[in-house]
Coordinates of N, CA, C and O in Angstrom, one line a residue:
M1 N 190.8 122.1 97.0 CA 191.0 123.4 96.7 C 189.8 124.0 95.9 O 189.5 123.3 95.0
S2 N 189.7 124.9 96.4 CA 188.5 125.7 96.1 C 189.2 127.2 94.9 O 190.6 127.2 94.6
L3 N 188.0 127.4 94.1 CA 188.5 128.4 93.2 C 189.2 129.7 94.1 O 189.6 130.5 93.0
L4 N 188.1 130.1 95.0 CA 188.4 131.3 95.4 C 189.9 131.2 96.4 O 190.3 132.8 96.2
V5 N 190.0 130.1 96.8 CA 191.5 130.5 97.7 C 192.2 129.9 97.1 O 192.3 128.5 96.8
P6 N 193.4 131.1 96.8 CA 194.7 130.1 96.0 C 195.5 129.3 96.8 O 195.6 129.5 98.1
D7 N 196.4 128.4 96.1 CA 197.0 126.8 97.0 C 198.4 128.2 97.1 O 198.5 129.0 96.2
S8 N 199.1 128.0 98.0 CA 199.7 128.3 98.8 C 201.2 128.5 98.0 O 202.2 129.4 97.8
G9 N 201.7 127.2 97.1 CA 202.6 127.3 96.2 C 202.3 128.1 95.1 O 203.2 128.8 94.5
L10 N 200.9 128.1 94.5 CA 200.4 128.7 93.7 C 201.0 130.6 93.8 O 201.0 130.9 93.0
L11 N 200.7 130.4 94.7 CA 200.5 132.0 95.7 C 201.9 132.6 95.8 O 202.4 133.7 94.8
F12 N 202.9 131.7 95.9 CA 204.6 131.7 95.7 C 205.0 131.8 94.5 O 206.1 133.2 94.4
W13 N 204.5 131.3 93.4 CA 205.1 131.6 92.1 C 204.8 132.5 91.3 O 205.2 133.5 90.8
M14 N 203.4 133.2 91.9 CA 203.2 134.2 91.6 C 203.4 135.8 92.2 O 203.7 136.7 91.1
L15 N 203.3 135.4 93.4 CA 204.5 136.3 94.0 C 206.2 136.5 93.3 O 206.7 137.6 92.7
I16 N 206.7 135.6 93.1 CA 208.0 135.5 92.5 C 207.8 136.5 90.9 O 208.7 137.1 90.5
S17 N 206.9 135.3 90.2 CA 206.7 136.0 88.8 C 206.8 137.5 88.8 O 207.2 138.8 88.1
F18 N 205.9 138.2 89.4 CA 205.3 139.2 89.7 C 206.6 140.5 90.0 O 206.9 141.3 89.5
G19 N 207.5 139.8 90.7 CA 208.6 140.6 91.4 C 209.5 140.6 90.3 O 210.4 141.6 89.9
V20 N 209.8 139.5 89.5 CA 210.9 139.8 88.2 C 210.2 140.6 87.3 O 211.1 141.2 86.4
V21 N 208.9 140.2 87.3 CA 208.2 141.4 85.7 C 208.6 142.6 86.4 O 208.8 143.5 85.7
F22 N 208.3 142.7 87.9 CA 208.1 144.1 87.9 C 209.9 145.0 88.3 O 210.4 146.1 87.7
F23 N 210.7 144.1 88.8 CA 212.0 144.3 88.5 C 212.8 144.5 86.7 O 213.6 145.7 86.7
L24 N 212.2 143.8 86.3 CA 212.4 143.5 84.9 C 211.8 145.1 83.8 O 212.7 146.0 83.4
L25 N 210.5 145.6 84.4 CA 209.9 147.1 84.1 C 210.8 148.2 84.9 O 210.9 148.7 84.2
A26 N 211.0 147.7 86.1 CA 211.4 148.8 87.0 C 212.9 149.4 86.1 O 213.5 150.6 86.2
K27 N 213.8 148.1 85.9 CA 215.3 148.4 85.6 C 215.1 148.7 84.4 O 215.9 149.9 83.7
F28 N 213.9 148.6 83.2 CA 214.0 148.7 81.7 C 213.1 149.3 80.9 O 213.0 150.4 80.5
A29 N 211.9 149.2 81.6 CA 211.0 150.1 81.1 C 210.1 151.3 81.8 O 210.0 152.3 81.1
F30 N 210.1 151.1 82.9 CA 210.1 152.4 83.9 C 210.5 153.6 83.7 O 210.2 154.9 83.4
P31 N 212.3 153.3 83.6 CA 212.9 154.8 82.9 C 212.7 155.2 81.5 O 213.1 156.6 81.7
V32 N 212.4 154.3 80.6 CA 212.4 154.8 79.5 C 210.7 155.5 79.6 O 210.6 156.7 79.0
I33 N 209.9 154.7 80.2 CA 208.7 155.3 80.0 C 208.5 157.1 81.0 O 207.8 157.9 80.6
S34 N 209.2 156.7 81.9 CA 209.4 158.1 83.1 C 209.9 158.9 82.0 O 209.8 160.1 81.9
K35 N 210.9 158.7 81.0 CA 211.9 159.7 80.3 C 210.9 160.5 79.3 O 211.1 161.4 78.7
S36 N 210.1 159.4 78.9 CA 209.0 160.0 78.0 C 208.1 160.7 78.2 O 207.8 161.8 77.6
V37 N 207.7 160.5 80.0 CA 206.3 161.4 80.0 C 207.2 162.3 80.7 O 206.4 163.8 80.4
E38 N 208.6 162.5 81.0 CA 208.7 163.6 81.2 C 209.0 164.5 79.9 O 209.1 166.1 80.2
E39 N 210.0 164.3 79.2 CA 210.1 165.1 77.4 C 208.8 165.1 77.2 O 208.8 166.4 76.6
R40 N 207.6 164.3 77.4 CA 206.2 165.2 76.9 C 205.9 166.3 77.9 O 205.1 167.1 77.5
K41 N 206.3 166.0 78.7 CA 205.3 167.0 80.2 C 206.4 168.2 79.4 O 205.9 169.8 79.5
T42 N 207.8 167.9 79.0 CA 208.5 169.4 78.6 C 208.0 169.6 77.4 O 207.9 171.2 77.3
Y43 N 207.8 169.2 76.7 CA 207.6 169.6 75.0 C 205.9 170.4 75.1 O 206.3 171.1 75.1
V44 N 205.4 170.1 76.2 CA 203.8 170.4 76.6 C 203.9 171.9 77.3 O 203.1 173.0 76.5
E45 N 205.1 171.9 78.2 CA 205.2 172.9 79.0 C 205.8 174.1 77.7 O 205.2 175.2 77.9
T46 N 206.9 173.8 76.9 CA 207.4 174.7 76.0 C 206.3 174.9 74.9 O 206.3 176.1 74.4
S47 N 205.6 174.3 74.7 CA 204.5 174.5 73.8 C 203.5 175.6 74.3 O 202.9 176.5 73.3
L48 N 203.3 175.4 75.1 CA 202.5 176.1 75.9 C 202.7 177.7 76.5 O 202.3 179.1 76.0
S49 N 204.5 177.3 76.4 CA 205.1 178.8 76.9 C 205.1 179.3 75.6 O 204.9 180.9 75.6
D50 N 205.5 179.0 74.0 CA 205.3 179.3 72.8 C 204.0 180.0 72.6 O 204.3 181.2 72.2
A51 N 203.1 179.3 73.0 CA 201.8 179.4 72.6 C 201.4 181.3 73.5 O 201.0 181.9 73.0
R52 N 201.6 181.1 74.1 CA 201.5 182.2 75.2 C 202.7 183.5 74.8 O 202.1 184.6 74.5
Q53 N 203.6 183.4 74.2 CA 204.5 184.1 73.4 C 204.0 184.4 72.4 O 203.8 185.8 72.1
A54 N 203.3 183.8 71.9 CA 202.9 184.1 70.3 C 201.6 184.7 70.6 O 201.4 186.1 69.7
K55 N 200.8 184.3 71.6 CA 199.9 185.2 71.6 C 200.0 186.5 71.8 O 199.3 187.8 71.5
E56 N 201.1 186.8 73.0 CA 201.4 188.0 73.5 C 202.1 188.9 72.3 O 201.8 190.1 72.3
T57 N 203.0 188.4 71.0 CA 203.1 188.7 70.2 C 202.2 188.9 69.3 O 202.4 190.3 68.8
I58 N 200.9 188.4 69.2 CA 199.9 188.7 68.3 C 199.1 190.3 68.9 O 198.9 190.7 68.3
A59 N 199.2 189.9 70.6 CA 198.3 191.0 70.5 C 199.3 192.4 70.4 O 198.8 193.5 70.4
R60 N 200.7 192.2 70.8 CA 201.8 193.4 70.6 C 201.5 194.2 69.3 O 201.3 195.1 68.9
V61 N 201.0 193.0 68.3 CA 201.1 193.4 66.5 C 199.7 193.8 66.3 O 199.9 194.7 65.5
E62 N 199.0 193.6 67.2 CA 197.4 194.4 67.0 C 197.3 195.4 67.6 O 196.4 196.5 66.8
E63 N 197.9 195.4 68.5 CA 198.7 196.9 69.0 C 198.8 198.0 67.9 O 198.4 198.7 67.6
D64 N 200.1 197.4 67.3 CA 200.6 198.3 66.8 C 200.2 198.5 65.6 O 200.3 199.4 64.6
T65 N 199.3 197.5 64.9 CA 198.6 197.9 63.8 C 197.4 198.4 63.9 O 197.2 199.5 63.0
K66 N 197.0 198.7 65.3 CA 195.7 199.8 65.4 C 196.7 200.9 65.0 O 195.8 202.0 65.2
A67 N 197.8 201.4 66.0 CA 198.1 202.6 66.1 C 198.2 203.1 64.5 O 198.3 204.2 64.5
I68 N 199.1 202.1 63.8 CA 199.5 202.5 63.0 C 198.4 202.8 61.9 O 198.4 204.2 61.2
I69 N 197.2 202.3 61.6 CA 195.7 202.6 61.2 C 195.3 203.7 61.8 O 195.0 204.5 60.5
A70 N 195.4 203.9 63.0 CA 195.1 205.4 63.9 C 195.7 206.4 62.8 O 195.3 207.3 62.6
E71 N 197.1 206.0 63.0 CA 198.3 207.1 62.5 C 198.0 207.3 60.9 O 197.8 208.8 60.2
A72 N 197.3 206.1 60.2 CA 197.1 206.3 58.9 C 195.8 207.2 58.7 O 196.0 208.3 57.5
N73 N 195.1 206.8 59.4 CA 194.0 207.7 59.6 C 194.0 209.5 59.7 O 193.4 210.2 59.0
R74 N 194.7 209.2 60.8 CA 195.3 211.0 61.4 C 195.7 211.5 59.7 O 195.3 212.9 59.4
E75 N 197.0 211.0 58.9 CA 197.6 211.3 58.0 C 196.6 211.5 56.3 O 196.4 212.6 55.9
Q76 N 195.5 210.5 56.5 CA 194.5 211.2 55.4 C 193.8 212.2 55.8 O 193.3 212.7 54.7
G77 N 193.3 212.0 56.9 CA 192.9 213.3 57.4 C 193.1 214.9 56.9 O 192.9 215.9 56.5
R78 N 195.0 214.8 57.5 CA 195.6 216.0 57.2 C 195.6 216.0 55.5 O 195.6 217.3 55.1
V79 N 196.2 215.1 54.9 CA 196.2 215.2 53.5 C 194.9 215.5 53.2 O 195.0 216.8 51.9
L80 N 193.7 215.1 53.3 CA 192.4 215.8 52.7 C 192.2 217.4 52.8 O 191.9 217.5 51.9
N81 N 192.7 217.5 54.2 CA 192.6 218.9 54.7 C 193.1 219.8 53.8 O 192.7 220.9 53.2
E82 N 194.2 219.5 53.8 CA 195.4 220.6 53.1 C 195.0 220.5 51.3 O 194.7 221.5 51.0
A83 N 194.6 219.1 50.8 CA 194.0 218.7 49.7 C 192.9 219.9 49.5 O 192.9 220.7 48.1
S84 N 191.8 219.6 50.2 CA 190.6 220.7 50.3 C 190.9 222.5 50.6 O 190.7 222.9 49.7
R85 N 192.2 222.8 50.9 CA 192.6 224.0 51.1 C 193.1 224.5 49.6 O 192.9 225.5 49.2
Q86 N 194.0 223.4 49.1 CA 195.1 223.9 48.1 C 193.4 223.8 47.1 O 193.6 225.0 46.3
R87 N 192.3 222.9 46.6 CA 191.2 223.0 46.2 C 190.6 224.5 46.1 O 190.5 225.2 45.1
D88 N 190.3 224.9 47.4 CA 189.9 226.5 47.4 C 190.5 227.4 47.0 O 189.9 228.6 46.6
K89 N 192.0 227.3 47.3 CA 192.3 228.2 47.0 C 192.9 228.3 45.3 O 192.8 229.8 44.8
I90 N 193.0 227.4 45.1 CA 193.1 227.2 43.4 C 191.6 227.6 42.7 O 191.7 228.3 41.7
I91 N 190.4 227.7 43.4 CA 189.1 228.1 42.8 C 189.2 229.4 43.1 O 188.7 229.8 42.2
S92 N 189.3 229.8 44.1 CA 189.8 231.4 44.2 C 190.4 231.8 43.5 O 190.3 233.0 43.3
A93 N 191.6 231.7 43.3 CA 192.3 232.4 42.3 C 191.9 232.5 41.2 O 191.8 233.4 40.4
A94 N 191.2 230.9 40.4 CA 190.6 231.2 39.2 C 189.7 231.9 39.0 O 189.4 232.8 38.0
R95 N 188.6 232.1 39.9 CA 187.5 233.3 40.2 C 188.1 234.3 40.2 O 187.6 235.2 39.2
Q96 N 189.0 234.6 40.9 CA 189.7 236.3 40.9 C 190.2 236.8 39.5 O 190.6 237.4 38.7
E97 N 190.9 235.6 38.8 CA 191.6 235.8 37.4 C 190.2 236.3 36.2 O 190.3 236.4 35.4
A98 N 189.4 235.2 37.0 CA 188.2 235.4 35.5 C 187.8 236.7 36.0 O 187.0 237.0 34.8
S99 N 186.8 237.1 37.0 CA 186.9 238.4 37.2 C 187.2 239.3 36.7 O 187.2 240.4 35.9
A100 N 189.1 239.2 36.8 CA 190.0 240.3 36.2 C 190.0 240.4 34.7 O 189.5 241.8 34.0
E101 N 189.6 239.4 34.1 CA 189.5 239.2 32.7 C 188.2 239.5 32.4 O 188.2 239.9 31.5
A102 N 187.2 239.3 32.7 CA 186.1 239.7 32.7 C 186.1 241.1 32.3 O 185.7 241.7 31.6
A103 N 186.5 241.9 33.7 CA 186.6 243.5 33.6 C 187.1 243.6 32.7 O 187.1 245.0 32.1
K104 N 188.3 243.1 32.3 CA 188.9 243.8 31.1 C 188.6 244.0 29.8 O 188.7 244.9 28.9
T105 N 187.9 242.9 29.4 CA 187.3 242.2 28.3 C 186.3 243.5 28.3 O 185.7 244.2 27.2
L106 N 185.3 243.9 29.4 CA 184.1 244.6 29.3 C 185.1 245.7 29.3 O 184.2 246.8 28.6
D107 N 186.0 246.7 30.1 CA 186.5 247.7 29.6 C 187.2 247.6 28.3 O 186.8 249.0 27.6
E108 N 187.5 247.1 27.6 CA 188.1 246.7 26.4 C 186.6 246.8 25.3 O 186.8 247.6 24.5
A109 N 185.9 246.3 25.5 CA 184.3 246.3 24.8 C 184.0 248.1 24.7 O 183.3 248.3 23.7
K110 N 184.1 248.7 26.5 CA 183.3 250.0 26.4 C 184.2 250.7 25.9 O 184.0 251.4 24.7
A111 N 185.3 250.4 25.7 CA 186.8 251.8 25.1 C 186.1 251.2 23.2 O 186.1 252.3 22.7
Q112 N 186.1 250.1 22.8 CA 186.2 249.7 21.9 C 184.3 250.8 20.9 O 184.6 251.1 19.8
I113 N 183.3 250.2 21.9 CA 182.1 251.1 21.6 C 182.1 252.6 21.8 O 181.7 252.9 21.1
Q114 N 183.1 253.2 22.6 CA 183.6 254.9 22.3 C 184.0 254.9 21.4 O 183.7 256.0 20.7
K115 N 185.3 254.0 21.2 CA 185.8 255.1 20.0 C 184.7 254.4 18.5 O 185.2 255.4 17.8
E116 N 184.1 253.7 18.7 CA 182.9 253.6 17.1 C 181.9 254.6 17.3 O 181.6 255.4 16.3
K117 N 181.5 254.6 18.6 CA 180.6 256.6 18.5 C 181.2 257.6 18.1 O 180.4 258.2 17.6
D118 N 182.3 257.5 19.2 CA 183.0 258.6 18.2 C 183.5 258.5 16.7 O 183.3 259.9 16.0
E119 N 183.8 257.7 16.2 CA 184.2 257.7 14.7 C 182.9 258.2 13.7 O 182.5 258.7 13.0
A120 N 181.6 257.5 14.4 CA 180.3 257.5 13.8 C 179.7 259.2 14.2 O 179.7 259.9 13.1
M121 N 180.5 259.6 15.0 CA 180.1 261.0 15.6 C 181.0 261.7 14.5 O 180.2 262.8 13.5
L122 N 181.9 261.9 14.5 CA 183.0 262.4 13.3 C 182.3 262.0 11.7 O 182.4 263.3 11.0
S123 N 181.9 261.2 11.5 CA 181.4 260.7 10.1 C 180.5 261.7 10.1 O 179.7 262.3 8.9
I124 N 179.1 261.4 10.7 CA 178.0 262.5 11.0 C 178.1 263.9 10.9 O 177.8 264.7 9.9
R125 N 179.9 264.4 11.3 CA 179.8 265.9 11.3 C 180.3 266.1 10.1 O 180.0 267.4 9.5
R126 N 181.3 265.2 9.3 CA 181.7 265.3 8.1 C 180.7 265.6 7.3 O 180.3 266.2 6.1
E127 N 179.7 264.6 7.4 CA 178.4 264.5 6.5 C 178.0 266.0 6.2 O 177.1 266.3 5.6
M128 N 177.5 266.4 7.8 CA 176.9 267.6 8.0 C 177.4 268.2 7.2 O 177.0 269.6 6.8
A129 N 178.6 268.5 7.6 CA 179.3 269.8 7.1 C 179.1 269.5 5.5 O 179.0 270.8 5.2
A130 N 179.3 268.6 4.9 CA 179.9 268.3 3.4 C 178.2 268.6 2.9 O 177.8 269.7 1.9
L131 N 177.3 268.5 3.9 CA 175.8 269.0 3.4 C 175.5 270.5 3.2 O 174.8 271.0 2.6
S132 N 175.8 270.8 4.6 CA 176.2 272.5 4.6 C 176.8 272.9 3.5 O 176.3 274.3 2.9
C133 N 177.9 272.5 3.3 CA 178.5 273.4 2.1 C 178.0 272.9 0.7 O 178.1 274.0 -0.3
D134 N 177.0 272.1 0.5 CA 176.5 271.6 -0.6 C 175.4 273.0 -0.2 O 174.9 273.4 -1.8
I135 N 174.6 272.9 0.4 CA 173.6 273.8 0.1 C 173.5 275.4 0.4 O 173.2 276.0 -0.6
A136 N 175.0 275.4 0.9 CA 175.5 276.9 0.3 C 175.9 277.0 -0.9 O 175.6 278.4 -1.7
E137 N 176.3 276.1 -1.5 CA 176.7 276.2 -2.7 C 175.3 276.7 -3.5 O 175.5 277.3 -4.6
K138 N 174.2 275.7 -3.1 CA 173.5 275.7 -4.0 C 172.2 276.4 -3.8 O 171.8 277.7 -4.9
V139 N 172.5 277.3 -2.8 CA 172.1 278.5 -2.2 C 172.8 280.0 -3.0 O 171.9 280.9 -3.5
L140 N 173.9 279.9 -3.2 CA 175.1 280.6 -4.0 C 174.3 280.6 -5.4 O 174.7 282.0 -6.1
K141 N 174.6 279.3 -5.9 CA 174.2 279.3 -7.3 C 173.0 280.1 -8.0 O 172.6 280.4 -8.8
E142 N 171.6 279.9 -6.9 CA 170.3 280.0 -7.6 C 170.5 281.6 -7.4 O 171.2 282.1 -6.8
K143 N 169.5 282.3 -8.3 CA 169.5 283.4 -8.3 C 168.2 283.4 -7.3 O 167.1 283.4 -7.7
L144 N 168.5 284.3 -6.2 CA 167.5 284.6 -4.8 C 167.0 286.3 -5.4 O 167.6 287.1 -5.1
S145 N 166.0 286.2 -6.2 CA 165.7 287.6 -6.2 C 165.2 288.4 -4.9 O 164.9 289.3 -4.4
D146 N 163.9 287.1 -4.8 CA 163.2 288.0 -3.6 C 162.9 286.8 -2.1 O 163.7 285.8 -2.5
Q147 N 162.5 287.5 -1.3 CA 162.6 286.6 -0.4 C 161.9 285.6 0.0 O 162.3 284.2 0.3
E148 N 160.5 285.3 -0.8 CA 159.7 284.1 -0.8 C 160.8 283.3 -1.5 O 160.7 282.2 -1.0
S149 N 161.2 283.5 -2.5 CA 162.0 282.5 -3.1 C 163.1 281.8 -2.7 O 163.3 280.5 -2.5
Q150 N 163.8 282.8 -1.7 CA 165.0 282.2 -0.9 C 164.1 281.4 0.5 O 165.1 280.3 0.6
M151 N 163.4 281.4 1.0 CA 162.7 280.8 2.0 C 162.2 279.0 1.2 O 162.5 278.3 2.1
A152 N 161.8 279.3 0.2 CA 161.3 278.2 -0.6 C 162.5 277.2 -0.9 O 162.6 276.0 -0.4
L153 N 163.3 278.0 -1.2 CA 164.9 277.1 -1.4 C 165.2 276.7 -0.6 O 165.6 275.1 0.0
I154 N 165.4 277.4 1.2 CA 165.7 276.4 2.3 C 165.1 275.8 2.7 O 165.5 274.8 3.4
D155 N 163.3 275.8 2.5 CA 162.9 274.7 2.9 C 163.0 273.4 2.5 O 163.0 272.6 2.9
R156 N 163.2 273.5 1.1 CA 163.6 272.0 0.1 C 164.8 271.7 0.4 O 165.2 270.4 1.0
M157 N 165.7 272.3 0.7 CA 167.1 272.0 1.2 C 167.0 271.1 2.7 O 167.5 270.2 2.8
L158 N 166.1 271.8 3.4 CA 166.1 271.4 4.7 C 165.4 270.2 4.9 O 165.4 269.2 5.6
D159 N 164.3 269.8 3.7 CA 163.7 268.4 3.9 C 164.4 267.2 3.0 O 164.7 266.6 3.7
E160 N 165.4 267.8 2.5 CA 166.8 266.6 1.8 C 167.7 266.6 2.8 O 167.7 265.5 3.0
V161 N 168.0 267.5 3.7 CA 168.9 267.2 4.6 C 168.1 266.5 5.5 O 169.0 265.3 6.2
V162 N 167.1 266.8 6.0 CA 166.0 265.7 6.9 C 166.5 264.2 6.2 O 166.4 263.3 6.9
K163 N 166.2 264.3 5.0 CA 165.6 262.8 4.5 C 167.2 262.1 4.4 O 167.4 261.0 5.0
E164 N 168.2 262.9 4.3 CA 169.6 262.2 4.3 C 169.9 262.2 6.0 O 170.5 260.8 5.9
G165 N 169.8 262.7 6.8 CA 169.7 262.7 8.0 C 168.9 261.8 8.8 O 169.7 261.0 9.6
S166 N 167.7 261.0 8.3 CA 167.2 260.0 8.8 C 167.7 258.5 7.9 O 167.8 257.6 8.5
L167 N 168.2 258.7 6.7 CA 169.1 257.7 6.6 C 170.3 257.3 6.8 O 170.8 256.4 7.7
V168 N 170.8 258.4 7.5 CA 172.4 258.0 8.3 C 172.0 257.6 9.9 O 172.9 256.8 10.5
K169 N 170.5 257.9 10.4 CA 170.3 257.0 11.5 C 170.0 255.6 11.3 O 170.3 254.8 12.2
D170 N 169.2 255.4 10.3 CA 169.2 253.9 10.0 C 170.4 253.2 9.9 O 170.6 251.9 10.3
R171 N 171.3 253.9 9.5 CA 172.7 253.3 9.2 C 173.4 252.9 10.6 O 174.5 251.9 10.4
M172 N 173.3 253.8 11.2 CA 174.0 253.8 12.6 C 173.1 252.7 13.4 O 173.8 252.3 14.6
S173 N 171.8 252.4 13.2 CA 171.0 251.6 14.1 C 171.5 250.1 13.6 O 171.8 249.1 13.3

């Protein structure tokens, strides 16, 4: 017998044992293996389907997110514009109010100045009247016999009035 050519008895028993092993595998192992392979195939297909659905869901969520962000940006712009308009309106109202208040204060100051000026003029007139009365009284009291003494008295009185007038002017300034 040679090593390369098998014996017919050996060949017969190899075929029988192969058939028994094949029968046992076909009867018990192949259905379990086929079932496992089918279950695995179904699991993989389900997983792929779920992955596709998840991917589509993520894409929809991303689109929704982008839409929400865009809407939020538009709303933010609207709110900022409204706030800017309100700020400008408030500033304008404050300026107008300040301008009106300044005009009112200026008018009050002018009125106060005019009142003080009128009071000062009235006071000057009163002093002038008093001085005039004093001069007239002094003139009448003096004996004025001649015109030369009258003129000297009037000049002296006028000098006194001028001095008193310059004091009044100094007080006013």
